[in-house]
Amino acid sequence: MPEDKELVKKTLAGKQEAFEMIVQKYQQPLLNYIGRTVGEYELALELTQDVFIKTYSSLHSYRPCYKFSTWLYKIASNYIIDYWRKKKIKAFSIDQQSEKEDSLPPIQLPSQETSIYEKYELSEIRGKIETALAKIPLRLRELFVWRHINELSYQEIAEIKDLPGGTVKNLVFQAKELIRKQMEDRG
Amino acid sequence: MKCLHSNQIYLYLEKELPVPETTLIRDHLKECPLCRKAVKERRVFIKATESLPSLKVPPDFSRQLMGQIFPLKIPVRASILAVTACFSVMLTALFILFLSSGQNLINILISLNHSVLNFLKNTLVLSAKISKLAFLLIKTISQCIQQIFNDLASLASILGPELQIILIILSLATFTIIYYGLKKNC
């Protein structure tokens, strides 16, 4: 498959097939990201379509010095935040941190009791992760999804959100601990 | 060494720690069953996370999306061909109908000729009327514009230059606010 930058160039020159190749390449990762972030499949499909339409209409503003996938995820992230804002649901900016969230929760040393990781099969643990994921703040959820579902590097996530790499790492760890805590609370 | 912090565990599992620290953690894990359990749990957690199934993309997703971005455009040549084909089919059907009803072919051609002539005559009359209406409309609009300019000229002669500048700035500001307001709403 040709490189993203080449496909963008061809799309801007009027070749529809080039944009279709971009869509086919990114539809799965983008749906995974949006789906896991918003938590509703139908809504995720709709938002994924909207993000691609927005990407197409902003293609002229894409600068090839940036990685295309980073630029695409940035559009998607802003679109989702705008969507929740319009829906009047509180979606924190990544920079807004409450005092409570400034530091990671302290390590919870496991007790001698059997933990959920020993009690359940991997498939059941996956189900519990999905449920717990929906309960954590949006700003942490999207970082977690990028890192562990889209398998982006910390550096890529840092570029998408314009944050230092260290901050991204800490926030991803914080997301994981919150998910684990949700899972343990619910048994 | 003290018991591990969750950050340390994740960095250890992702192999992001320097070698001396990794060795220290390994040594600590040999002695501390609680930290060993904490590491094991997080390892299982990460494994489960990374094997979450992908959401299913509908097979026609990209086709539907492309249809929304690039609405179907029928080439002009294809449209002309389609119209010609329809017209030919209708004409042939009419001929067959008339012939099967026992009418003479010459009569059919004569009546067809009359119909075409009548159609052309009516079209010409209609075009002439439409042209006349358009001419009247343009004349009215130009008179209205002329009247507006006359009114503005008489207004300018009453108002001083400072007041004129203020009015122009106010109008421009109002126009800009309305324009951007509408754009934002859209």
Coordinates of C-alpha atoms in Angstrom, one line a residue:
Chain A
M1 CA 0.0 0.0 0.0
P2 CA 1.4 3.5 -0.8
E3 CA 2.5 5.8 2.0
D4 CA -0.1 8.0 3.7
K5 CA 1.6 11.2 2.5
E6 CA 1.5 9.9 -1.1
L7 CA -2.2 9.0 -0.7
V8 CA -3.0 12.5 0.7
K9 CA -1.2 14.1 -2.3
K10 CA -3.2 12.0 -4.7
T11 CA -6.5 12.8 -2.9
L12 CA -5.8 16.5 -3.2
A13 CA -5.1 16.0 -6.9
G14 CA -8.7 14.7 -7.2
K15 CA -8.2 10.9 -7.0
Q16 CA -11.1 9.5 -4.9
E17 CA -9.6 6.0 -4.8
A18 CA -6.6 7.4 -2.8
F19 CA -8.9 8.7 -0.1
E20 CA -10.8 5.4 -0.1
M21 CA -7.5 3.6 0.6
I22 CA -6.9 6.0 3.5
V23 CA -10.4 5.1 4.8
Q24 CA -9.8 1.4 4.4
K25 CA -6.4 1.6 6.2
Y26 CA -7.7 3.6 9.2
Q27 CA -11.4 2.6 9.6
Q28 CA -10.5 -0.3 12.0
P29 CA -8.1 1.6 14.3
L30 CA -10.3 4.7 14.3
L31 CA -13.5 2.7 15.1
N32 CA -11.6 0.9 17.9
Y33 CA -10.5 4.2 19.4
I34 CA -13.9 6.0 19.0
G35 CA -15.9 2.9 20.0
R36 CA -13.9 2.3 23.2
T37 CA -13.9 6.0 24.0
V38 CA -17.7 6.6 23.6
G39 CA -18.8 3.1 24.6
E40 CA -21.7 2.8 22.1
Y41 CA -21.2 0.9 18.8
E42 CA -23.8 2.8 16.6
L43 CA -22.7 6.2 17.9
A44 CA -19.1 5.2 17.3
L45 CA -19.8 4.3 13.7
E46 CA -21.5 7.6 13.1
L47 CA -18.7 9.5 14.7
T48 CA -16.1 7.6 12.8
Q49 CA -17.8 8.6 9.5
D50 CA -18.0 12.2 10.7
V51 CA -14.3 12.2 11.5
F52 CA -13.4 10.9 8.1
I53 CA -15.6 13.5 6.5
K54 CA -13.9 16.2 8.6
T55 CA -10.5 14.8 7.7
Y56 CA -11.3 15.0 4.0
S57 CA -12.5 18.6 4.3
S58 CA -9.4 19.6 6.2
L59 CA -6.9 17.6 4.1
H60 CA -5.6 20.8 2.4
S61 CA -4.3 22.0 5.9
Y62 CA -2.3 18.7 6.5
R63 CA 1.4 19.4 6.6
P64 CA 3.5 16.4 5.5
C65 CA 6.1 17.1 8.2
Y66 CA 3.6 15.5 10.7
K67 CA 2.8 11.8 10.8
F68 CA -0.7 11.3 9.1
S69 CA -2.0 8.9 11.8
T70 CA -1.1 11.4 14.5
W71 CA -2.9 14.2 12.6
L72 CA -6.0 11.9 12.1
Y73 CA -6.2 10.9 15.8
K74 CA -5.9 14.6 16.8
I75 CA -8.9 15.4 14.6
A76 CA -10.8 12.5 16.1
S77 CA -10.0 13.5 19.7
N78 CA -11.0 17.1 19.1
Y79 CA -14.2 15.9 17.4
I80 CA -15.2 13.6 20.3
I81 CA -14.4 16.3 22.9
D82 CA -16.6 18.8 20.9
Y83 CA -19.3 16.2 20.6
W84 CA -19.5 15.7 24.4
R85 CA -19.3 19.4 24.9
K86 CA -22.3 20.0 22.6
K87 CA -24.1 17.2 24.5
K88 CA -23.4 19.1 27.7
I89 CA -21.5 16.2 29.2
K90 CA -18.5 17.1 31.1
A91 CA -15.4 16.1 29.1
F92 CA -12.2 17.3 30.8
S93 CA -9.4 18.8 28.8
I94 CA -6.2 16.7 29.2
D95 CA -4.5 19.7 30.9
Q96 CA -7.2 20.2 33.5
Q97 CA -6.3 18.1 36.5
S98 CA -8.1 18.2 39.7
E99 CA -6.0 18.3 42.9
K100 CA -7.2 14.8 43.6
E101 CA -5.9 13.5 40.3
D102 CA -2.5 15.1 40.5
S103 CA -0.8 12.1 41.9
L104 CA -1.2 8.4 41.2
P105 CA -3.1 6.4 43.6
P106 CA -0.7 4.7 46.0
I107 CA 0.0 1.0 45.3
Q108 CA -2.5 -1.3 46.7
L109 CA -0.6 -4.3 47.8
P110 CA -2.5 -7.4 47.1
S111 CA -4.1 -9.2 50.0
Q112 CA -3.7 -12.9 50.5
E113 CA -7.2 -13.5 49.3
T114 CA -7.7 -14.8 45.8
S115 CA -7.8 -11.9 43.4
I116 CA -10.1 -11.5 40.4
Y117 CA -7.1 -12.3 38.1
E118 CA -6.9 -15.8 39.7
K119 CA -10.7 -16.2 40.0
Y120 CA -11.6 -15.5 36.3
E121 CA -10.7 -16.6 32.9
L122 CA -8.9 -14.2 30.6
S123 CA -12.1 -13.7 28.5
E124 CA -14.1 -12.8 31.7
I125 CA -11.3 -10.4 32.7
R126 CA -11.6 -8.7 29.3
G127 CA -15.3 -8.2 29.8
K128 CA -14.7 -6.6 33.2
I129 CA -12.1 -4.3 31.6
E130 CA -14.6 -3.2 29.0
T131 CA -17.1 -2.3 31.8
A132 CA -14.6 -0.6 34.0
L133 CA -13.2 1.4 31.0
A134 CA -16.5 3.1 30.6
K135 CA -16.4 4.4 34.2
I136 CA -13.1 6.3 34.1
P137 CA -12.8 9.9 32.9
L138 CA -12.8 10.5 29.2
R139 CA -9.3 12.1 29.2
L140 CA -7.7 9.0 30.8
R141 CA -9.9 6.6 28.8
E142 CA -8.7 7.9 25.4
L143 CA -5.0 7.7 26.4
F144 CA -5.5 4.1 27.7
V145 CA -7.2 3.1 24.4
W146 CA -4.5 4.7 22.3
R147 CA -1.8 2.9 24.3
H148 CA -3.2 -0.5 24.8
I149 CA -5.8 -1.0 22.0
N150 CA -4.4 1.1 19.2
E151 CA -0.9 0.2 20.4
L152 CA 0.5 3.7 19.9
S153 CA 3.8 4.7 21.4
Y154 CA 3.9 7.2 24.3
Q155 CA 5.7 9.5 22.0
E156 CA 2.9 9.3 19.4
I157 CA 0.3 10.0 22.1
A158 CA 2.3 12.9 23.4
E159 CA 2.3 14.4 19.9
I160 CA -1.4 13.9 19.5
K161 CA -2.2 15.6 22.8
D162 CA 0.7 18.1 22.8
L163 CA 1.9 16.9 26.1
P164 CA 5.3 15.8 27.5
G165 CA 6.0 12.1 27.2
G166 CA 6.4 11.7 30.9
T167 CA 3.0 13.2 31.6
V168 CA 1.4 10.8 29.1
K169 CA 3.1 7.8 30.8
N170 CA 1.9 8.8 34.2
L171 CA -1.7 9.4 32.9
V172 CA -1.7 6.0 31.2
F173 CA -0.5 4.3 34.4
Q174 CA -3.2 6.3 36.3
A175 CA -5.9 5.1 33.9
K176 CA -4.7 1.4 34.4
E177 CA -4.8 1.7 38.2
L178 CA -8.3 3.3 38.0
I179 CA -9.6 0.5 35.8
R180 CA -8.1 -2.1 38.1
K181 CA -9.7 -0.4 41.1
Q182 CA -13.1 -0.3 39.3
M183 CA -12.7 -4.0 38.5
E184 CA -11.8 -4.9 42.1
D185 CA -14.6 -2.8 43.6
R186 CA -17.1 -4.7 41.4
G187 CA -15.5 -8.0 42.1
Chain B
M1 CA 14.5 -2.1 48.8
K2 CA 11.1 -0.8 49.6
C3 CA 7.9 -2.4 48.1
L4 CA 7.2 -1.4 44.5
H5 CA 5.1 1.6 43.4
S6 CA 2.5 0.9 40.6
N7 CA 4.5 3.2 38.3
Q8 CA 7.6 1.1 38.8
I9 CA 5.7 -2.1 38.1
Y10 CA 4.4 -0.8 34.8
L11 CA 7.8 0.6 33.8
Y12 CA 9.4 -2.8 34.8
L13 CA 6.8 -4.7 32.8
E14 CA 7.3 -2.5 29.7
K15 CA 11.1 -2.9 30.0
E16 CA 11.5 0.9 30.3
L17 CA 13.8 0.9 33.4
P18 CA 17.6 1.2 33.4
V19 CA 19.4 -2.2 33.9
P20 CA 20.6 -1.5 37.5
E21 CA 17.0 -0.7 38.6
T22 CA 15.6 -3.7 36.8
T23 CA 18.1 -5.9 38.6
L24 CA 17.2 -4.4 42.0
I25 CA 13.5 -5.0 41.3
R26 CA 14.2 -8.6 40.2
D27 CA 16.0 -9.2 43.5
H28 CA 13.2 -7.7 45.5
L29 CA 10.6 -9.8 43.7
K30 CA 12.5 -12.9 44.7
E31 CA 12.0 -12.0 48.4
C32 CA 8.6 -10.3 48.4
P33 CA 5.5 -12.4 47.7
L34 CA 3.2 -9.4 47.8
C35 CA 5.1 -7.4 45.1
R36 CA 5.4 -10.7 43.1
K37 CA 1.6 -11.0 43.2
A38 CA 1.2 -7.3 42.3
V39 CA 3.4 -7.7 39.3
K40 CA 1.6 -10.9 38.2
E41 CA -1.8 -9.3 38.5
R42 CA -0.7 -6.3 36.4
R43 CA 0.9 -8.7 33.8
V44 CA -2.4 -10.5 33.4
F45 CA -4.3 -7.2 33.3
I46 CA -2.1 -5.9 30.5
K47 CA -2.3 -9.2 28.6
A48 CA -6.1 -9.1 28.8
T49 CA -6.2 -5.5 27.7
E50 CA -4.0 -6.1 24.7
S51 CA -6.2 -8.9 23.5
L52 CA -9.5 -7.0 23.6
P53 CA -11.4 -7.9 20.4
S54 CA -11.6 -5.3 17.6
L55 CA -15.0 -3.7 17.0
K56 CA -16.5 -4.9 13.8
V57 CA -16.4 -2.5 10.8
P58 CA -19.5 -3.1 8.6
P59 CA -18.4 -4.4 5.2
D60 CA -20.0 -1.5 3.3
F61 CA -18.6 1.2 5.6
S62 CA -16.0 2.7 3.2
R63 CA -18.5 2.5 0.3
Q64 CA -21.2 4.3 2.2
L65 CA -18.7 6.9 3.5
M66 CA -17.3 7.5 0.0
G67 CA -20.9 8.0 -1.2
Q68 CA -21.4 10.7 1.4
I69 CA -18.2 12.5 0.5
F70 CA -18.4 12.2 -3.2
P71 CA -22.1 12.1 -4.2
L72 CA -22.9 10.2 -7.4
K73 CA -22.3 12.4 -10.5
I74 CA -23.8 11.1 -13.8
P75 CA -21.7 12.2 -16.8
V76 CA -23.5 14.5 -19.3
R77 CA -22.9 12.1 -22.2
A78 CA -24.6 9.3 -20.3
S79 CA -27.6 11.5 -19.4
I80 CA -28.0 12.5 -23.1
L81 CA -27.8 8.9 -24.2
A82 CA -30.4 7.9 -21.6
V83 CA -32.8 10.6 -22.7
T84 CA -32.4 9.7 -26.4
A85 CA -32.9 6.0 -25.6
C86 CA -36.2 6.8 -23.7
F87 CA -37.4 9.0 -26.4
S88 CA -36.7 6.4 -29.1
V89 CA -38.4 3.7 -27.1
M90 CA -41.5 5.8 -26.6
L91 CA -41.7 6.8 -30.3
T92 CA -41.3 3.1 -31.4
A93 CA -44.1 2.1 -29.0
L94 CA -46.4 4.8 -30.4
F95 CA -45.8 3.7 -34.0
I96 CA -46.5 0.1 -33.1
L97 CA -49.7 1.2 -31.3
F98 CA -50.9 3.2 -34.2
L99 CA -50.0 0.6 -36.8
S100 CA -51.7 -2.2 -34.7
S101 CA -54.8 -0.1 -34.5
G102 CA -55.0 -0.1 -38.4
Q103 CA -53.9 3.5 -39.1
N104 CA -52.0 4.5 -42.2
L105 CA -48.3 5.2 -41.7
I106 CA -48.5 8.4 -43.8
N107 CA -51.3 9.8 -41.6
I108 CA -49.3 9.1 -38.5
L109 CA -46.3 10.9 -40.0
I110 CA -48.4 13.9 -40.9
S111 CA -50.0 14.2 -37.5
L112 CA -46.6 13.8 -35.9
N113 CA -45.2 16.6 -38.1
H114 CA -48.2 18.8 -37.0
S115 CA -47.6 18.1 -33.4
V116 CA -43.8 18.9 -33.6
L117 CA -44.6 22.1 -35.5
N118 CA -47.2 23.1 -32.9
F119 CA -44.8 22.3 -30.1
L120 CA -42.0 24.5 -31.7
K121 CA -44.5 27.4 -32.2
N122 CA -45.7 27.3 -28.6
T123 CA -42.1 27.1 -27.3
L124 CA -41.1 30.1 -29.3
V125 CA -44.1 32.2 -28.0
L126 CA -43.3 31.1 -24.5
S127 CA -39.6 32.0 -24.8
A128 CA -40.5 35.5 -26.2
K129 CA -42.8 36.0 -23.1
I130 CA -40.1 34.9 -20.7
S131 CA -37.5 37.2 -22.3
K132 CA -39.9 40.1 -22.0
L133 CA -40.6 39.4 -18.3
A134 CA -36.8 39.1 -17.6
F135 CA -36.2 42.4 -19.3
L136 CA -38.9 44.1 -17.2
L137 CA -37.4 42.5 -14.0
I138 CA -33.9 43.8 -14.8
K139 CA -35.3 47.3 -15.6
T140 CA -37.2 47.4 -12.2
I141 CA -34.1 46.2 -10.2
S142 CA -31.8 48.8 -11.9
Q143 CA -34.4 51.6 -11.1
C144 CA -34.4 50.4 -7.4
I145 CA -30.6 50.5 -7.2
Q146 CA -30.6 53.9 -8.8
Q147 CA -33.1 55.1 -6.2
I148 CA -31.0 53.7 -3.3
F149 CA -27.9 55.5 -4.6
N150 CA -29.9 58.8 -4.9
D151 CA -31.1 58.4 -1.4
L152 CA -27.6 57.6 -0.1
A153 CA -26.3 60.7 -1.9
S154 CA -28.9 63.0 -0.3
L155 CA -28.2 61.4 3.1
A156 CA -24.4 62.0 2.7
S157 CA -25.0 65.7 1.9
I158 CA -27.0 66.1 5.2
L159 CA -24.5 64.2 7.4
G160 CA -20.9 65.5 8.2
P161 CA -17.8 63.4 7.2
E162 CA -17.1 62.2 10.8
L163 CA -20.7 60.9 11.2
Q164 CA -20.4 59.2 7.8
I165 CA -17.2 57.4 8.9
I166 CA -18.9 56.3 12.2
L167 CA -21.9 55.0 10.3
I168 CA -19.7 53.0 7.8
I169 CA -17.7 51.5 10.7
L170 CA -20.9 50.6 12.5
S171 CA -22.5 49.0 9.4
L172 CA -19.3 47.0 8.8
A173 CA -19.1 45.8 12.4
T174 CA -22.8 44.8 12.3
F175 CA -22.3 42.9 9.1
T176 CA -19.2 41.1 10.4
I177 CA -20.9 40.1 13.7
I178 CA -24.0 38.8 11.8
Y179 CA -21.7 36.9 9.3
Y180 CA -19.5 35.2 11.9
G181 CA -22.5 34.6 14.2
L182 CA -24.3 32.8 11.3
K183 CA -21.1 30.9 10.4
K184 CA -20.6 29.7 14.0
N185 CA -24.2 28.6 14.3
C186 CA -23.8 26.6 11.0

